[in-house]
């Protein structure tokens, strides 16, 4: 009995949804996806960058090296002191969409180039970097991402060809002072005072007002169990957001200056211990046009580009590999919101996603 692509997508979704696994621990999920790809006669690379899976279909002829990317990881939650894992960001749906697209393509074959199916681990933990570090994606030229969108942004039957994520950075700082007795504070260097000076300096940073951005200290730890000791060290964490990479770089330069100079007159020393995060979206115009045409042909009309302050490690593929990309935001009547422990969506969105990705693949390779 032949299973329709719609039914297959929903079946795959239910399978992956029922076995949620956090980033870098997607063992059941990756094993299931790899076995399905093998049934479709794809060349399959397993344990890529950890738990990632890559499926490759080679026409044997020259042509584009075109890819579709899906994330696989779920999120950890806790309720009533019970910890559990749940797919609250739709990565189960994204994997189902790409795997069903793989099935549809395999049934018809490709006439030129190569198709890469990138099932990435640990999007929530920047797992794209490990996929890139593996070297298995070095020949990739073009890549399409897809993500379900909240109902407030995009309804079922709608889609945008360009979901513009902002850049997100976490900056960790250590502030060093000097211990002293609380009765003789002049003999010490209070790391709390220096941290407050740094926080005020951070709050004074200005960037281009035409570009959405925010800079804030979100964590400050200092002192020990003894209340009457001048603390000699403190740690701060900043959350920084910017809608463009250029504004993010300008903010980071000012943060470095603030860390170096704030609190110096107190004798405190600040040092950045780590900077981590994701770059902002930078899409290829041709790829976005390809996605827009697919949306218009499959759904009737296309939404304009949508900007979101949320971040995505998908953009490392552009930044580090120079891959030309587009990223579809797919309407699914998703509510109450992404990362909500009761997130749900309309499963008819799955076949819409398959049709969009297949349309793009057909025009590039078939």
CSV table of C-alpha atoms in Angstrom, one decimal:
chain,number,residue,atom,x,y,z
A,1,UNK,CA,0.0,0.0,0.0
A,2,UNK,CA,1.4,3.4,-1.0
A,3,UNK,CA,1.4,6.0,1.7
A,4,UNK,CA,0.7,9.6,0.6
A,5,UNK,CA,3.3,12.2,1.3
A,6,UNK,CA,0.9,14.0,3.6
A,7,UNK,CA,0.2,10.9,5.6
A,8,UNK,CA,4.0,10.1,5.7
A,9,UNK,CA,4.8,13.6,7.0
A,10,UNK,CA,2.3,13.2,9.8
A,11,UNK,CA,3.5,9.8,10.7
A,12,UNK,CA,7.1,10.9,10.9
A,13,UNK,CA,6.1,13.9,12.9
A,14,UNK,CA,4.3,11.7,15.5
A,15,UNK,CA,7.3,9.4,15.7
A,16,UNK,CA,9.8,12.2,16.4
A,17,UNK,CA,7.3,14.1,18.6
A,18,UNK,CA,6.9,11.0,20.8
A,19,UNK,CA,10.7,10.7,21.4
A,20,UNK,CA,11.9,14.2,22.3
A,21,UNK,CA,15.6,14.5,23.1
A,22,UNK,CA,17.6,17.6,24.0
A,23,UNK,CA,20.6,18.9,22.0
A,24,UNK,CA,23.5,16.5,21.4
A,25,UNK,CA,21.4,13.6,22.8
A,26,UNK,CA,19.1,13.1,19.8
A,27,UNK,CA,20.1,9.4,19.5
A,28,UNK,CA,16.7,7.9,18.8
A,29,UNK,CA,15.7,10.7,16.5
A,30,UNK,CA,18.9,10.6,14.4
A,31,UNK,CA,18.8,6.8,14.2
A,32,UNK,CA,15.2,6.9,13.0
A,33,UNK,CA,15.9,9.6,10.4
A,34,UNK,CA,19.0,7.7,9.1
A,35,UNK,CA,17.1,4.5,8.7
A,36,UNK,CA,14.3,6.3,6.8
A,37,UNK,CA,16.9,7.9,4.4
A,38,UNK,CA,18.5,4.5,3.8
A,39,UNK,CA,15.2,3.1,2.7
A,40,UNK,CA,15.0,5.9,0.2
A,41,UNK,CA,18.5,5.0,-1.2
A,42,UNK,CA,20.2,8.2,0.0
A,43,UNK,CA,23.9,8.1,0.9
A,44,UNK,CA,23.7,8.6,4.7
A,45,UNK,CA,26.3,10.1,7.0
A,46,UNK,CA,25.7,9.5,10.7
A,47,UNK,CA,27.0,11.0,13.9
A,48,UNK,CA,28.0,14.2,12.0
A,49,UNK,CA,29.2,16.7,14.6
A,50,UNK,CA,27.8,14.5,17.3
A,51,UNK,CA,24.3,13.3,16.5
A,52,UNK,CA,23.7,15.0,13.2
A,53,UNK,CA,22.6,13.2,10.0
A,54,UNK,CA,23.2,14.1,6.4
A,55,UNK,CA,21.5,12.5,3.5
A,56,UNK,CA,23.0,12.9,0.0
A,57,UNK,CA,21.3,12.2,-3.4
A,58,UNK,CA,23.8,12.6,-6.3
A,59,UNK,CA,22.6,12.8,-9.9
A,60,UNK,CA,26.1,12.0,-11.1
A,61,UNK,CA,25.9,15.1,-13.3
A,62,UNK,CA,27.2,18.6,-12.8
A,63,UNK,CA,24.8,21.1,-11.2
A,64,UNK,CA,24.0,22.9,-8.0
A,65,UNK,CA,24.8,21.5,-4.6
A,66,UNK,CA,21.5,22.3,-3.0
A,67,UNK,CA,20.5,21.6,0.6
A,68,UNK,CA,17.5,21.5,3.0
A,69,UNK,CA,18.1,21.9,6.7
A,70,UNK,CA,16.0,20.7,9.7
A,71,UNK,CA,16.8,20.9,13.4
A,72,UNK,CA,16.1,17.9,15.6
A,73,UNK,CA,16.4,18.9,19.3
A,74,UNK,CA,13.7,19.4,21.9
A,75,UNK,CA,13.6,21.5,25.1
A,76,UNK,CA,13.9,20.6,28.7
A,77,UNK,CA,11.2,21.7,31.2
A,78,UNK,CA,10.3,21.2,34.8
A,79,UNK,CA,6.8,21.2,36.3
A,80,UNK,CA,6.0,20.3,39.9
A,81,UNK,CA,9.7,19.4,40.4
A,82,UNK,CA,9.4,16.8,37.6
A,83,UNK,CA,11.8,17.3,34.7
A,84,UNK,CA,10.8,16.4,31.2
A,85,UNK,CA,11.6,17.0,27.6
A,86,UNK,CA,9.1,18.3,25.0
A,87,UNK,CA,9.2,19.6,21.4
A,88,UNK,CA,8.1,23.2,22.1
A,89,UNK,CA,9.9,24.8,19.2
A,90,UNK,CA,8.6,22.7,16.3
A,91,UNK,CA,11.9,20.9,15.5
A,92,UNK,CA,10.0,17.7,15.2
A,93,UNK,CA,7.8,19.3,12.5
A,94,UNK,CA,10.8,20.6,10.6
A,95,UNK,CA,12.5,17.2,10.6
A,96,UNK,CA,9.2,15.6,9.4
A,97,UNK,CA,8.9,18.2,6.6
A,98,UNK,CA,12.4,17.7,5.3
A,99,UNK,CA,12.2,13.9,5.6
A,100,UNK,CA,8.9,13.8,3.7
A,101,UNK,CA,10.4,16.1,1.1
A,102,UNK,CA,13.3,13.7,0.8
A,103,UNK,CA,10.8,10.9,0.2
A,104,UNK,CA,9.0,12.8,-2.5
A,105,UNK,CA,12.3,13.7,-4.3
A,106,UNK,CA,13.6,10.1,-4.1
A,107,UNK,CA,10.5,8.8,-5.8
A,108,UNK,CA,11.1,11.1,-8.8
A,109,UNK,CA,14.9,11.5,-8.8
A,110,UNK,CA,17.0,14.5,-9.7
A,111,UNK,CA,18.5,15.3,-13.1
A,112,UNK,CA,21.5,17.4,-12.1
A,113,UNK,CA,23.7,18.3,-9.1
A,114,UNK,CA,23.4,17.0,-5.6
A,115,UNK,CA,20.8,17.3,-2.9
A,116,UNK,CA,22.0,17.5,0.7
A,117,UNK,CA,19.5,16.9,3.5
A,118,UNK,CA,21.0,18.4,6.7
A,119,UNK,CA,19.4,17.1,10.0
A,120,UNK,CA,21.2,19.2,12.5
A,121,UNK,CA,21.5,18.5,16.2
A,122,UNK,CA,21.3,21.0,19.0
A,123,UNK,CA,20.0,24.1,17.4
A,124,UNK,CA,19.3,25.5,20.9
A,125,UNK,CA,23.0,24.9,21.7
A,126,UNK,CA,24.6,26.3,18.5
A,127,UNK,CA,25.0,22.8,17.0
A,128,UNK,CA,25.4,24.1,13.5
A,129,UNK,CA,29.1,24.8,14.4
A,130,UNK,CA,29.8,21.1,15.0
A,131,UNK,CA,28.1,20.2,11.7
A,132,UNK,CA,30.4,22.7,9.9
A,133,UNK,CA,33.5,21.6,11.8
A,134,UNK,CA,32.9,18.0,10.6
A,135,UNK,CA,33.9,19.1,7.0
A,136,UNK,CA,31.0,17.1,5.6
A,137,UNK,CA,29.2,20.2,4.2
A,138,UNK,CA,32.2,21.9,2.6
A,139,UNK,CA,30.8,21.4,-1.0
A,140,UNK,CA,27.4,22.8,-0.1
A,141,UNK,CA,26.5,25.9,-2.2
A,142,UNK,CA,22.9,26.7,-1.3
A,143,UNK,CA,20.8,25.9,1.7
A,144,UNK,CA,17.1,26.4,2.8
A,145,UNK,CA,15.9,26.5,6.3
A,146,UNK,CA,12.3,26.4,7.5
A,147,UNK,CA,10.6,27.1,10.9
A,148,UNK,CA,7.0,27.2,12.1
A,149,UNK,CA,5.8,30.6,13.2
A,150,UNK,CA,3.5,31.8,16.0
A,151,UNK,CA,-0.1,32.5,15.0
A,152,UNK,CA,0.4,36.2,15.8
A,153,UNK,CA,3.0,36.4,13.1
A,154,UNK,CA,1.9,34.0,10.4
A,155,UNK,CA,-1.4,32.0,9.9
A,156,UNK,CA,-1.9,28.5,8.5
A,157,UNK,CA,-1.7,28.8,4.7
A,158,UNK,CA,0.8,31.7,4.9
A,159,UNK,CA,4.5,31.9,4.6
A,160,UNK,CA,7.4,34.3,4.3
A,161,UNK,CA,10.4,33.6,2.1
A,162,UNK,CA,12.8,35.5,4.5
A,163,UNK,CA,12.6,35.3,8.2
A,164,UNK,CA,15.2,37.7,9.4
A,165,UNK,CA,16.6,36.6,12.8
A,166,UNK,CA,18.7,39.0,14.8
A,167,UNK,CA,22.2,38.4,16.2
A,168,UNK,CA,22.3,37.2,19.8
A,169,UNK,CA,25.4,37.2,22.0
A,170,UNK,CA,26.1,36.2,25.5
A,171,UNK,CA,29.1,37.9,27.1
A,172,UNK,CA,30.6,36.7,30.4
A,173,UNK,CA,32.8,39.0,32.4
A,174,UNK,CA,34.9,38.5,35.5
A,175,UNK,CA,35.6,41.5,37.8
A,176,UNK,CA,38.6,41.3,40.2
A,177,UNK,CA,38.9,43.4,43.4
A,178,UNK,CA,40.6,42.9,46.8
A,179,UNK,CA,39.3,41.4,50.0
A,180,UNK,CA,39.1,43.5,53.2
A,181,UNK,CA,37.2,43.6,56.4
A,182,UNK,CA,33.8,45.3,56.2
A,183,UNK,CA,34.9,47.7,59.0
A,184,UNK,CA,37.9,48.8,56.8
A,185,UNK,CA,36.5,49.0,53.3
A,186,UNK,CA,39.2,51.5,52.3
A,187,UNK,CA,41.8,48.7,52.4
A,188,UNK,CA,39.9,46.6,49.8
A,189,UNK,CA,38.6,46.9,46.3
A,190,UNK,CA,34.9,46.1,46.3
A,191,UNK,CA,34.1,44.0,43.2
A,192,UNK,CA,30.4,44.8,43.7
A,193,UNK,CA,31.1,48.5,43.4
A,194,UNK,CA,33.2,47.9,40.2
A,195,UNK,CA,30.4,45.7,38.8
A,196,UNK,CA,27.8,48.4,39.4
A,197,UNK,CA,30.0,50.9,37.6
A,198,UNK,CA,30.3,48.4,34.7
A,199,UNK,CA,26.6,47.8,34.6
A,200,UNK,CA,26.0,51.6,34.4
A,201,UNK,CA,28.5,51.9,31.6
A,202,UNK,CA,26.8,49.0,29.7
A,203,UNK,CA,23.4,50.8,30.1
A,204,UNK,CA,24.9,53.9,28.6
A,205,UNK,CA,26.0,52.2,25.3
A,206,UNK,CA,24.3,53.7,22.3
A,207,UNK,CA,23.9,52.1,18.8
A,208,UNK,CA,22.1,53.0,15.6
A,209,UNK,CA,18.5,53.8,16.6
A,210,UNK,CA,17.2,52.7,13.2
A,211,UNK,CA,18.3,49.1,14.0
A,212,UNK,CA,16.5,47.1,16.7
A,213,UNK,CA,19.0,46.3,19.5
A,214,UNK,CA,19.3,45.8,23.3
A,215,UNK,CA,22.2,45.5,25.8
A,216,UNK,CA,21.6,44.4,29.4
A,217,UNK,CA,23.3,42.7,32.3
A,218,UNK,CA,21.1,39.7,33.2
A,219,UNK,CA,23.2,38.0,35.8
A,220,UNK,CA,25.5,39.3,38.6
A,221,UNK,CA,27.1,37.1,41.2
A,222,UNK,CA,29.4,38.4,44.0
A,223,UNK,CA,30.5,37.8,47.5
A,224,UNK,CA,30.3,34.7,49.6
A,225,UNK,CA,28.7,33.5,52.8
A,226,UNK,CA,30.3,36.2,54.9
A,227,UNK,CA,28.4,39.5,54.8
A,228,UNK,CA,31.2,41.6,56.4
A,229,UNK,CA,33.9,40.9,53.9
A,230,UNK,CA,34.6,43.2,50.9
A,231,UNK,CA,34.2,40.8,47.9
A,232,UNK,CA,37.3,40.4,45.7
A,233,UNK,CA,35.5,39.0,42.7
A,234,UNK,CA,32.3,39.1,40.8
A,235,UNK,CA,30.9,37.7,37.6
A,236,UNK,CA,28.5,39.3,35.2
A,237,UNK,CA,26.6,38.0,32.2
A,238,UNK,CA,25.2,40.2,29.4
A,239,UNK,CA,22.5,39.4,26.9
A,240,UNK,CA,23.0,41.5,23.7
A,241,UNK,CA,20.7,41.6,20.7
A,242,UNK,CA,21.0,43.4,17.4
A,243,UNK,CA,19.1,43.0,14.1
A,244,UNK,CA,22.2,43.3,12.0
A,245,UNK,CA,25.7,41.9,12.3
A,246,UNK,CA,27.2,45.4,11.8
A,247,UNK,CA,25.3,46.9,14.8
A,248,UNK,CA,26.2,43.9,16.9
A,249,UNK,CA,29.9,44.4,16.1
A,250,UNK,CA,29.7,48.0,17.1
A,251,UNK,CA,28.1,47.2,20.4
A,252,UNK,CA,30.6,44.5,21.2
A,253,UNK,CA,33.5,47.0,20.6
A,254,UNK,CA,31.9,49.4,23.1
A,255,UNK,CA,31.3,46.6,25.6
A,256,UNK,CA,35.0,45.7,25.4
A,257,UNK,CA,35.9,49.3,26.2
A,258,UNK,CA,33.4,49.5,29.1
A,259,UNK,CA,34.8,46.3,30.6
A,260,UNK,CA,38.4,47.6,30.2
A,261,UNK,CA,37.8,51.0,31.7
A,262,UNK,CA,34.8,50.8,34.1
A,263,UNK,CA,35.8,50.6,37.7
A,264,UNK,CA,39.4,51.3,37.0
A,265,UNK,CA,39.3,54.4,39.2
A,266,UNK,CA,38.3,52.0,42.0
A,267,UNK,CA,41.2,49.7,41.3
A,268,UNK,CA,39.0,47.0,39.9
A,269,UNK,CA,39.9,44.9,36.9
A,270,UNK,CA,37.4,43.6,34.4
A,271,UNK,CA,38.0,40.8,31.9
A,272,UNK,CA,35.7,39.3,29.2
A,273,UNK,CA,36.0,35.5,29.7
A,274,UNK,CA,33.7,34.4,26.8
A,275,UNK,CA,31.6,35.7,24.0
A,276,UNK,CA,29.1,33.2,22.4
A,277,UNK,CA,26.0,33.5,20.3
A,278,UNK,CA,24.6,33.5,16.8
A,279,UNK,CA,25.0,35.9,13.8
A,280,UNK,CA,22.1,37.8,12.2
A,281,UNK,CA,20.5,36.6,9.0
A,282,UNK,CA,22.1,37.6,5.7
A,283,UNK,CA,20.2,36.0,2.8
A,284,UNK,CA,20.9,35.6,-0.9
A,285,UNK,CA,18.5,37.6,-3.1
A,286,UNK,CA,18.2,34.7,-5.7
A,287,UNK,CA,17.4,32.2,-3.0
A,288,UNK,CA,14.8,34.4,-1.4
A,289,UNK,CA,13.2,35.0,-4.8
A,290,UNK,CA,13.1,31.2,-5.3
A,291,UNK,CA,11.4,30.7,-2.0
A,292,UNK,CA,8.9,33.5,-2.7
A,293,UNK,CA,8.0,32.0,-6.1
A,294,UNK,CA,7.4,28.6,-4.4
A,295,UNK,CA,5.2,30.2,-1.8
A,296,UNK,CA,3.1,32.0,-4.4
A,297,UNK,CA,2.8,28.9,-6.5
A,298,UNK,CA,1.9,26.6,-3.7
A,299,UNK,CA,-0.1,28.9,-1.3
A,300,UNK,CA,-1.4,31.6,-3.6
A,301,UNK,CA,0.4,34.6,-2.2
A,302,UNK,CA,3.6,35.3,-0.2
A,303,UNK,CA,4.0,37.4,2.9
A,304,UNK,CA,6.8,40.0,2.9
A,305,UNK,CA,10.0,39.5,4.9
A,306,UNK,CA,9.5,39.2,8.6
A,307,UNK,CA,12.1,40.4,11.2
A,308,UNK,CA,12.3,38.7,14.6
A,309,UNK,CA,14.6,39.5,17.5
A,310,UNK,CA,15.0,35.7,18.0
A,311,UNK,CA,18.3,34.1,17.0
A,312,UNK,CA,19.1,31.0,14.9
A,313,UNK,CA,22.4,29.1,14.5
A,314,UNK,CA,21.4,28.4,10.9
A,315,UNK,CA,23.2,31.6,9.9
A,316,UNK,CA,26.6,30.1,10.7
A,317,UNK,CA,26.2,28.2,7.4
A,318,UNK,CA,26.4,31.6,5.7
A,319,UNK,CA,29.0,33.2,7.9
A,320,UNK,CA,31.4,30.3,8.1
A,321,UNK,CA,30.8,28.4,4.8
A,322,UNK,CA,29.7,31.2,2.5
A,323,UNK,CA,26.6,29.2,1.6
A,324,UNK,CA,23.8,31.1,-0.1
A,325,UNK,CA,20.7,30.8,2.0
A,326,UNK,CA,17.0,31.5,2.4
A,327,UNK,CA,14.8,30.8,5.4
A,328,UNK,CA,11.1,30.2,5.2
A,329,UNK,CA,8.8,31.2,8.1
A,330,UNK,CA,5.8,28.8,7.8
A,331,UNK,CA,2.3,29.6,9.1
A,332,UNK,CA,0.8,26.8,11.3
A,333,UNK,CA,-1.6,28.6,13.6
A,334,UNK,CA,1.0,27.8,16.3
A,335,UNK,CA,-0.1,28.8,19.9
A,336,UNK,CA,0.4,29.9,22.6
A,337,UNK,CA,4.0,30.5,21.5
A,338,UNK,CA,7.4,28.9,20.7
A,339,UNK,CA,9.2,27.5,23.7
A,340,UNK,CA,5.9,27.3,25.6
A,341,UNK,CA,5.4,23.9,27.4
A,342,UNK,CA,1.9,23.7,25.8
A,343,UNK,CA,2.9,24.7,22.3
A,344,UNK,CA,0.7,23.2,19.5
A,345,UNK,CA,0.1,23.8,15.9
A,346,UNK,CA,-2.1,22.7,12.9
A,347,UNK,CA,-0.6,19.6,11.3
A,348,UNK,CA,-1.8,20.6,7.9
A,349,UNK,CA,1.2,22.9,7.9
A,350,UNK,CA,3.4,19.9,7.4
A,351,UNK,CA,2.3,19.2,3.8
A,352,UNK,CA,2.5,23.0,3.1
A,353,UNK,CA,6.1,22.9,4.1
A,354,UNK,CA,6.8,19.8,2.0
A,355,UNK,CA,5.3,21.4,-1.0
A,356,UNK,CA,7.4,24.5,-0.6
A,357,UNK,CA,10.7,22.7,-0.2
A,358,UNK,CA,9.9,20.3,-3.0
A,359,UNK,CA,9.0,23.2,-5.3
A,360,UNK,CA,12.4,24.8,-4.7
A,361,UNK,CA,14.3,21.5,-5.0
A,362,UNK,CA,12.5,20.7,-8.3
A,363,UNK,CA,13.5,24.0,-9.8
A,364,UNK,CA,17.1,23.6,-8.8
A,365,UNK,CA,17.8,19.9,-9.4
A,366,UNK,CA,14.9,18.1,-11.2
